[in-house]
PDB file of C-alpha atoms in Angstrom:
ATOM      1  CA  ALA A   7      -3.086 -13.561  62.940  1.00 71.00           C
ATOM      2  CA  GLN A   8      -0.130 -11.255  63.153  1.00 78.00           C
ATOM      3  CA  SER A   9      -0.042  -7.614  62.168  1.00 86.00           C
ATOM      4  CA  VAL A  10       2.046  -4.515  62.670  1.00 92.00           C
ATOM      5  CA  ALA A  11       1.095  -0.848  62.460  1.00 95.00           C
ATOM      6  CA  GLN A  12       3.247   2.188  61.843  1.00 96.00           C
ATOM      7  CA  PRO A  13       0.843   5.036  62.525  1.00 95.00           C
ATOM      8  CA  GLU A  14       2.958   7.794  60.968  1.00 96.00           C
ATOM      9  CA  ASP A  15       3.720   7.857  57.255  1.00 95.00           C
ATOM     10  CA  GLN A  16       6.160  10.737  57.736  1.00 97.00           C
ATOM     11  CA  VAL A  17       8.252  11.993  60.651  1.00 98.00           C
ATOM     12  CA  ASN A  18      10.262  15.202  60.495  1.00 98.00           C
ATOM     13  CA  VAL A  19      12.870  16.069  63.089  1.00 98.00           C
ATOM     14  CA  ALA A  20      15.590  18.693  63.350  1.00 98.00           C
ATOM     15  CA  GLU A  21      19.193  17.554  63.294  1.00 98.00           C
ATOM     16  CA  GLY A  22      20.482  16.992  66.809  1.00 97.00           C
ATOM     17  CA  ASN A  23      17.032  16.416  68.291  1.00 98.00           C
ATOM     18  CA  PRO A  24      15.854  13.030  69.564  1.00 97.00           C
ATOM     19  CA  LEU A  25      13.759  10.988  67.176  1.00 97.00           C
ATOM     20  CA  THR A  26      11.052   8.369  67.646  1.00 97.00           C
ATOM     21  CA  VAL A  27       9.473   6.173  64.995  1.00 98.00           C
ATOM     22  CA  LYS A  28       6.416   4.351  66.307  1.00 98.00           C
ATOM     23  CA  CYS A  29       5.401   0.719  65.872  1.00 98.00           C
ATOM     24  CA  THR A  30       2.632  -1.350  67.443  1.00 97.00           C
ATOM     25  CA  TYR A  31       1.994  -5.012  66.845  1.00 94.00           C
ATOM     26  CA  SER A  32      -0.538  -7.767  67.275  1.00 90.00           C
ATOM     27  CA  VAL A  33       0.408 -11.425  67.637  1.00 86.00           C
ATOM     28  CA  SER A  34      -1.057 -14.316  69.545  1.00 81.00           C
ATOM     29  CA  GLY A  35       2.161 -15.318  71.284  1.00 80.00           C
ATOM     30  CA  ASN A  36       5.375 -13.622  72.349  1.00 83.00           C
ATOM     31  CA  PRO A  37       6.636 -11.708  69.328  1.00 88.00           C
ATOM     32  CA  TYR A  38       9.892 -11.520  67.473  1.00 91.00           C
ATOM     33  CA  LEU A  39      10.266  -7.834  66.529  1.00 94.00           C
ATOM     34  CA  PHE A  40      12.601  -6.214  64.026  1.00 95.00           C
ATOM     35  CA  TRP A  41      13.458  -2.806  62.611  1.00 97.00           C
ATOM     36  CA  TYR A  42      14.861  -2.365  59.110  1.00 97.00           C
ATOM     37  CA  VAL A  43      15.975   0.769  57.265  1.00 97.00           C
ATOM     38  CA  GLN A  44      15.895   1.481  53.545  1.00 95.00           C
ATOM     39  CA  TYR A  45      18.096   4.174  52.063  1.00 92.00           C
ATOM     40  CA  PRO A  46      17.238   5.557  48.581  1.00 86.00           C
ATOM     41  CA  ASN A  47      17.622   3.016  45.774  1.00 79.00           C
ATOM     42  CA  ARG A  48      18.761   0.329  48.191  1.00 81.00           C
ATOM     43  CA  GLY A  49      17.364  -2.842  49.702  1.00 84.00           C
ATOM     44  CA  LEU A  50      16.453  -3.039  53.367  1.00 93.00           C
ATOM     45  CA  GLN A  51      19.138  -3.244  56.032  1.00 94.00           C
ATOM     46  CA  PHE A  52      18.714  -4.772  59.477  1.00 95.00           C
ATOM     47  CA  LEU A  53      18.889  -2.337  62.409  1.00 96.00           C
ATOM     48  CA  LEU A  54      17.936  -4.323  65.504  1.00 96.00           C
ATOM     49  CA  LYS A  55      15.707  -7.043  66.894  1.00 95.00           C
ATOM     50  CA  TYR A  56      13.935  -8.111  70.052  1.00 94.00           C
ATOM     51  CA  ILE A  57      13.579 -11.823  70.691  1.00 90.00           C
ATOM     52  CA  THR A  58      13.641 -12.123  74.464  1.00 87.00           C
ATOM     53  CA  GLY A  59      15.363 -10.628  77.501  1.00 88.00           C
ATOM     54  CA  ASP A  60      16.060  -6.952  78.144  1.00 90.00           C
ATOM     55  CA  ASN A  61      13.256  -4.730  76.885  1.00 92.00           C
ATOM     56  CA  LEU A  62      15.697  -2.090  75.629  1.00 95.00           C
ATOM     57  CA  VAL A  63      17.503  -3.250  72.534  1.00 96.00           C
ATOM     58  CA  LYS A  64      20.468  -1.452  71.001  1.00 96.00           C
ATOM     59  CA  GLY A  65      21.254  -1.674  67.316  1.00 94.00           C
ATOM     60  CA  SER A  66      23.247  -0.240  64.462  1.00 91.00           C
ATOM     61  CA  TYR A  67      24.022   3.467  63.882  1.00 92.00           C
ATOM     62  CA  GLY A  68      23.105   4.464  67.453  1.00 95.00           C
ATOM     63  CA  PHE A  69      19.483   3.344  67.220  1.00 97.00           C
ATOM     64  CA  GLU A  70      17.624   1.603  70.024  1.00 97.00           C
ATOM     65  CA  ALA A  71      14.105   0.316  70.559  1.00 97.00           C
ATOM     66  CA  GLU A  72      12.026  -0.467  73.596  1.00 95.00           C
ATOM     67  CA  PHE A  73       9.750  -3.469  73.771  1.00 95.00           C
ATOM     68  CA  ASN A  74       6.607  -2.685  75.781  1.00 95.00           C
ATOM     69  CA  LYS A  75       4.431  -5.733  76.183  1.00 92.00           C
ATOM     70  CA  SER A  76       1.530  -3.992  77.925  1.00 93.00           C
ATOM     71  CA  GLN A  77       1.260  -1.410  75.133  1.00 94.00           C
ATOM     72  CA  THR A  78       2.230  -3.910  72.403  1.00 94.00           C
ATOM     73  CA  SER A  79       4.724  -1.401  71.082  1.00 96.00           C
ATOM     74  CA  PHE A  80       8.271  -1.439  69.781  1.00 97.00           C
ATOM     75  CA  HIS A  81       9.206   2.191  69.088  1.00 98.00           C
ATOM     76  CA  LEU A  82      12.515   3.033  67.434  1.00 98.00           C
ATOM     77  CA  LYS A  83      14.535   5.827  69.039  1.00 98.00           C
ATOM     78  CA  LYS A  84      17.759   7.749  68.696  1.00 97.00           C
ATOM     79  CA  PRO A  85      18.986  10.440  71.118  1.00 97.00           C
ATOM     80  CA  SER A  86      20.391  12.780  68.472  1.00 97.00           C
ATOM     81  CA  ALA A  87      19.285  12.649  64.831  1.00 97.00           C
ATOM     82  CA  LEU A  88      21.687  13.007  61.909  1.00 97.00           C
ATOM     83  CA  VAL A  89      20.811  14.175  58.401  1.00 96.00           C
ATOM     84  CA  SER A  90      22.133  10.826  57.191  1.00 95.00           C
ATOM     85  CA  ASP A  91      19.382   9.073  59.197  1.00 96.00           C
ATOM     86  CA  SER A  92      16.845  10.282  56.627  1.00 96.00           C
ATOM     87  CA  ALA A  93      15.391   7.087  55.150  1.00 97.00           C
ATOM     88  CA  LEU A  94      12.386   4.776  55.136  1.00 96.00           C
ATOM     89  CA  TYR A  95      11.992   2.685  58.285  1.00 97.00           C
ATOM     90  CA  PHE A  96      10.085  -0.587  58.534  1.00 97.00           C
ATOM     91  CA  CYS A  97       8.948  -2.431  61.628  1.00 97.00           C
ATOM     92  CA  ALA A  98       8.383  -6.182  61.284  1.00 95.00           C
ATOM     93  CA  VAL A  99       6.910  -8.867  63.514  1.00 92.00           C
ATOM     94  CA  ARG A 100       6.786 -12.617  63.630  1.00 86.00           C
ATOM     95  CA  ASP A 101       4.663 -14.807  65.811  1.00 75.00           C
ATOM     96  CA  PRO A 102       7.004 -17.716  66.701  1.00 71.00           C
ATOM     97  CA  THR A 103       4.045 -20.086  66.867  1.00 69.00           C
ATOM     98  CA  GLY A 104       2.793 -19.077  63.425  1.00 64.00           C
ATOM     99  CA  ALA A 105       4.040 -19.133  59.876  1.00 65.00           C
ATOM    100  CA  ASN A 106       7.746 -18.884  59.279  1.00 66.00           C
ATOM    101  CA  ASN A 107       7.891 -15.406  57.798  1.00 76.00           C
ATOM    102  CA  LEU A 108       8.016 -11.775  58.858  1.00 85.00           C
ATOM    103  CA  PHE A 109       5.071  -9.403  58.536  1.00 89.00           C
ATOM    104  CA  PHE A 110       6.119  -5.848  57.708  1.00 93.00           C
ATOM    105  CA  GLY A 111       4.512  -2.525  58.477  1.00 94.00           C
ATOM    106  CA  THR A 112       3.803   0.065  55.806  1.00 95.00           C
ATOM    107  CA  GLY A 113       6.901   2.097  56.597  1.00 96.00           C
ATOM    108  CA  THR A 114       7.660   5.536  58.040  1.00 97.00           C
ATOM    109  CA  ARG A 115       9.676   8.078  56.105  1.00 96.00           C
ATOM    110  CA  LEU A 116      12.039   9.935  58.412  1.00 97.00           C
ATOM    111  CA  THR A 117      13.378  13.302  57.308  1.00 97.00           C
ATOM    112  CA  VAL A 118      16.052  14.965  59.397  1.00 97.00           C
ATOM    113  CA  ILE A 119      16.184  18.684  58.716  1.00 97.00           C
ATOM    114  CA  PRO A 120      19.606  20.369  58.883  1.00 95.00           C
TER     115      PRO A 120
ATOM    116  CA  ASP B  14      29.565  -9.751  54.130  1.00 68.00           C
ATOM    117  CA  VAL B  15      26.501 -11.591  52.958  1.00 68.00           C
ATOM    118  CA  LYS B  16      25.565 -10.701  49.440  1.00 90.00           C
ATOM    119  CA  VAL B  17      22.120 -11.059  47.914  1.00 95.00           C
ATOM    120  CA  THR B  18      22.201 -10.205  44.231  1.00 95.00           C
ATOM    121  CA  GLN B  19      19.194  -9.494  42.076  1.00 95.00           C
ATOM    122  CA  SER B  20      19.914  -9.816  38.385  1.00 88.00           C
ATOM    123  CA  SER B  21      18.286  -6.587  37.202  1.00 90.00           C
ATOM    124  CA  ARG B  22      17.881  -3.195  38.836  1.00 92.00           C
ATOM    125  CA  TYR B  23      15.291  -1.974  36.335  1.00 95.00           C
ATOM    126  CA  LEU B  24      13.118  -4.036  34.016  1.00 96.00           C
ATOM    127  CA  VAL B  25      10.456  -2.994  31.516  1.00 97.00           C
ATOM    128  CA  LYS B  26       8.106  -5.623  30.104  1.00 97.00           C
ATOM    129  CA  ARG B  27       4.887  -5.719  28.133  1.00 97.00           C
ATOM    130  CA  THR B  28       1.547  -7.059  29.282  1.00 97.00           C
ATOM    131  CA  GLY B  29       1.308 -10.803  28.742  1.00 97.00           C
ATOM    132  CA  GLU B  30       5.054 -11.438  28.706  1.00 97.00           C
ATOM    133  CA  LYS B  31       6.608 -14.130  30.895  1.00 97.00           C
ATOM    134  CA  VAL B  32       9.035 -12.487  33.302  1.00 97.00           C
ATOM    135  CA  PHE B  33      11.833 -14.052  35.308  1.00 97.00           C
ATOM    136  CA  LEU B  34      13.378 -12.296  38.305  1.00 97.00           C
ATOM    137  CA  GLU B  35      16.529 -13.940  39.577  1.00 96.00           C
ATOM    138  CA  CYS B  36      18.068 -13.806  43.037  1.00 97.00           C
ATOM    139  CA  VAL B  37      21.340 -15.325  44.174  1.00 97.00           C
ATOM    140  CA  GLN B  38      22.816 -15.409  47.682  1.00 96.00           C
ATOM    141  CA  ASP B  39      26.360 -16.395  48.572  1.00 94.00           C
ATOM    142  CA  MET B  40      26.061 -17.407  52.236  1.00 90.00           C
ATOM    143  CA  ASP B  41      24.507 -20.876  52.031  1.00 92.00           C
ATOM    144  CA  HIS B  42      21.259 -19.639  53.578  1.00 92.00           C
ATOM    145  CA  GLU B  43      18.402 -22.121  53.760  1.00 92.00           C
ATOM    146  CA  ASN B  44      15.512 -19.644  53.659  1.00 92.00           C
ATOM    147  CA  MET B  45      14.793 -17.289  50.780  1.00 95.00           C
ATOM    148  CA  PHE B  46      11.939 -14.854  50.233  1.00 95.00           C
ATOM    149  CA  TRP B  47      10.320 -12.708  47.558  1.00 97.00           C
ATOM    150  CA  TYR B  48       8.525  -9.522  48.600  1.00 96.00           C
ATOM    151  CA  ARG B  49       6.967  -6.736  46.608  1.00 96.00           C
ATOM    152  CA  GLN B  50       7.112  -3.176  47.875  1.00 95.00           C
ATOM    153  CA  ASP B  51       4.434  -0.643  46.999  1.00 95.00           C
ATOM    154  CA  PRO B  52       4.009   2.888  48.395  1.00 90.00           C
ATOM    155  CA  GLY B  53       1.611   2.928  51.314  1.00 88.00           C
ATOM    156  CA  LEU B  54       1.460  -0.862  51.449  1.00 91.00           C
ATOM    157  CA  GLY B  55       4.931  -1.652  52.711  1.00 91.00           C
ATOM    158  CA  LEU B  56       6.404  -5.058  51.969  1.00 92.00           C
ATOM    159  CA  ARG B  57       4.123  -7.969  51.172  1.00 93.00           C
ATOM    160  CA  LEU B  58       5.339 -11.540  50.974  1.00 93.00           C
ATOM    161  CA  ILE B  59       4.786 -13.313  47.661  1.00 96.00           C
ATOM    162  CA  TYR B  60       6.529 -16.657  48.194  1.00 95.00           C
ATOM    163  CA  PHE B  61       9.204 -18.116  50.410  1.00 93.00           C
ATOM    164  CA  SER B  62      11.342 -21.202  50.368  1.00 94.00           C
ATOM    165  CA  TYR B  63      12.630 -23.129  53.369  1.00 90.00           C
ATOM    166  CA  ASP B  64      15.208 -25.019  51.367  1.00 90.00           C
ATOM    167  CA  VAL B  65      15.978 -26.421  47.929  1.00 92.00           C
ATOM    168  CA  LYS B  66      12.875 -27.489  45.992  1.00 92.00           C
ATOM    169  CA  MET B  67      10.629 -26.317  48.835  1.00 92.00           C
ATOM    170  CA  LYS B  68       8.227 -23.404  48.533  1.00 93.00           C
ATOM    171  CA  GLU B  69       5.376 -21.860  50.453  1.00 92.00           C
ATOM    172  CA  LYS B  70       2.821 -19.283  49.385  1.00 93.00           C
ATOM    173  CA  GLY B  71       2.977 -15.945  51.102  1.00 91.00           C
ATOM    174  CA  ASP B  72       0.243 -13.357  51.408  1.00 89.00           C
ATOM    175  CA  ILE B  73      -0.099 -12.433  47.702  1.00 94.00           C
ATOM    176  CA  PRO B  74       0.956 -15.398  45.517  1.00 96.00           C
ATOM    177  CA  GLU B  75      -1.650 -14.928  42.777  1.00 96.00           C
ATOM    178  CA  GLY B  76      -0.084 -14.404  39.376  1.00 96.00           C
ATOM    179  CA  TYR B  77       3.357 -15.552  40.537  1.00 97.00           C
ATOM    180  CA  SER B  78       5.311 -18.789  40.781  1.00 97.00           C
ATOM    181  CA  VAL B  79       8.800 -19.586  42.059  1.00 97.00           C
ATOM    182  CA  SER B  80      11.632 -22.007  41.493  1.00 97.00           C
ATOM    183  CA  ARG B  81      14.388 -23.128  43.878  1.00 97.00           C
ATOM    184  CA  GLU B  82      16.470 -25.765  42.104  1.00 96.00           C
ATOM    185  CA  LYS B  83      19.723 -24.789  43.800  1.00 96.00           C
ATOM    186  CA  LYS B  84      20.255 -23.550  47.312  1.00 95.00           C
ATOM    187  CA  GLU B  85      21.784 -20.242  46.277  1.00 96.00           C
ATOM    188  CA  ARG B  86      19.177 -19.267  43.677  1.00 97.00           C
ATOM    189  CA  PHE B  87      15.514 -18.349  44.059  1.00 97.00           C
ATOM    190  CA  SER B  88      13.597 -17.266  40.973  1.00 97.00           C
ATOM    191  CA  LEU B  89      10.312 -15.409  40.801  1.00 98.00           C
ATOM    192  CA  ILE B  90       8.217 -15.981  37.689  1.00 98.00           C
ATOM    193  CA  LEU B  91       5.391 -13.862  36.388  1.00 97.00           C
ATOM    194  CA  GLU B  92       3.609 -16.250  34.023  1.00 94.00           C
ATOM    195  CA  SER B  93       1.743 -13.486  32.175  1.00 97.00           C
ATOM    196  CA  ALA B  94       2.704 -10.028  33.333  1.00 97.00           C
ATOM    197  CA  SER B  95      -0.033  -7.518  34.041  1.00 97.00           C
ATOM    198  CA  THR B  96       0.083  -3.791  34.737  1.00 97.00           C
ATOM    199  CA  ASN B  97      -0.874  -4.321  38.386  1.00 96.00           C
ATOM    200  CA  GLN B  98       2.385  -6.225  38.828  1.00 98.00           C
ATOM    201  CA  THR B  99       4.363  -3.027  38.287  1.00 98.00           C
ATOM    202  CA  SER B 100       6.272  -2.775  41.543  1.00 97.00           C
ATOM    203  CA  MET B 101       9.603  -2.989  43.357  1.00 96.00           C
ATOM    204  CA  TYR B 102      10.531  -6.618  43.965  1.00 97.00           C
ATOM    205  CA  LEU B 103      12.852  -7.473  46.845  1.00 96.00           C
ATOM    206  CA  CYS B 104      14.596 -10.771  47.437  1.00 96.00           C
ATOM    207  CA  ALA B 105      15.879 -11.745  50.878  1.00 95.00           C
ATOM    208  CA  SER B 106      17.658 -14.666  52.498  1.00 94.00           C
ATOM    209  CA  ARG B 107      18.218 -15.944  56.016  1.00 91.00           C
ATOM    210  CA  ILE B 108      19.714 -18.877  57.848  1.00 87.00           C
ATOM    211  CA  ARG B 109      17.204 -21.469  59.006  1.00 81.00           C
ATOM    212  CA  ALA B 110      16.457 -19.921  62.421  1.00 73.00           C
ATOM    213  CA  SER B 111      13.428 -17.660  62.241  1.00 70.00           C
ATOM    214  CA  ASN B 112      14.678 -15.277  64.911  1.00 78.00           C
ATOM    215  CA  GLU B 113      17.543 -14.263  62.666  1.00 81.00           C
ATOM    216  CA  LYS B 114      17.684 -11.227  60.411  1.00 88.00           C
ATOM    217  CA  LEU B 115      16.940 -11.090  56.725  1.00 92.00           C
ATOM    218  CA  PHE B 116      19.531  -9.990  54.188  1.00 94.00           C
ATOM    219  CA  PHE B 117      18.004  -8.114  51.269  1.00 95.00           C
ATOM    220  CA  GLY B 118      19.033  -7.546  47.692  1.00 95.00           C
ATOM    221  CA  SER B 119      18.912  -4.055  46.183  1.00 93.00           C
ATOM    222  CA  GLY B 120      15.597  -4.708  44.473  1.00 94.00           C
ATOM    223  CA  THR B 121      14.253  -4.887  40.922  1.00 96.00           C
ATOM    224  CA  GLN B 122      11.926  -2.119  39.784  1.00 95.00           C
ATOM    225  CA  LEU B 123       9.599  -3.800  37.296  1.00 97.00           C
ATOM    226  CA  SER B 124       7.389  -1.771  34.993  1.00 97.00           C
ATOM    227  CA  VAL B 125       4.725  -3.605  32.991  1.00 97.00           C
ATOM    228  CA  LEU B 126       3.383  -1.549  30.095  1.00 96.00           C
TER     229      LEU B 126
END
């Protein structure tokens, strides 16, 4: 079975500071991992993905994420937060050997304080 | 840009009504999905479709059915709406490859009274 955990419901960070949104996963094989962002009254937008290769993945809007197999984590990071980064962030995982759909975490609300 | 359009942004229905939620995508994607989003529960998959006339149950299919008669359109049907189906419903599409990203519609906020 596949699952994903986002341990923090809410993350607050000051503008200009680095931000981290945490994600851990559980799958039986090598995972496909994704981050999506949801701005108010909008659908989800793709940020980045890890399929294979380099453990550090760069995505949209200056975000990056690091795949850590030993810790089964895929934390989202950004060196300098913007107020406009305030949104709801979802981590998602798929076990390539399992069912053909993504399993989403419960989401982390990021608030960047001016 | 890929566009996934959900027919209604807000919908209010009464208990027992039959409800249709429509989703249309314009990029010839094979795979389409219906999720519901609830606070604290994240996104949960209701149904998905690999291609026309094909459908698979997701994690919470009870009380729902779907229809995919044309490639671009994926409909979610609530046969007899209940108050516990009040939720945000999100449609998404994707090309066939499962390592590719999903494109989401803006969502339909359904309230069942």
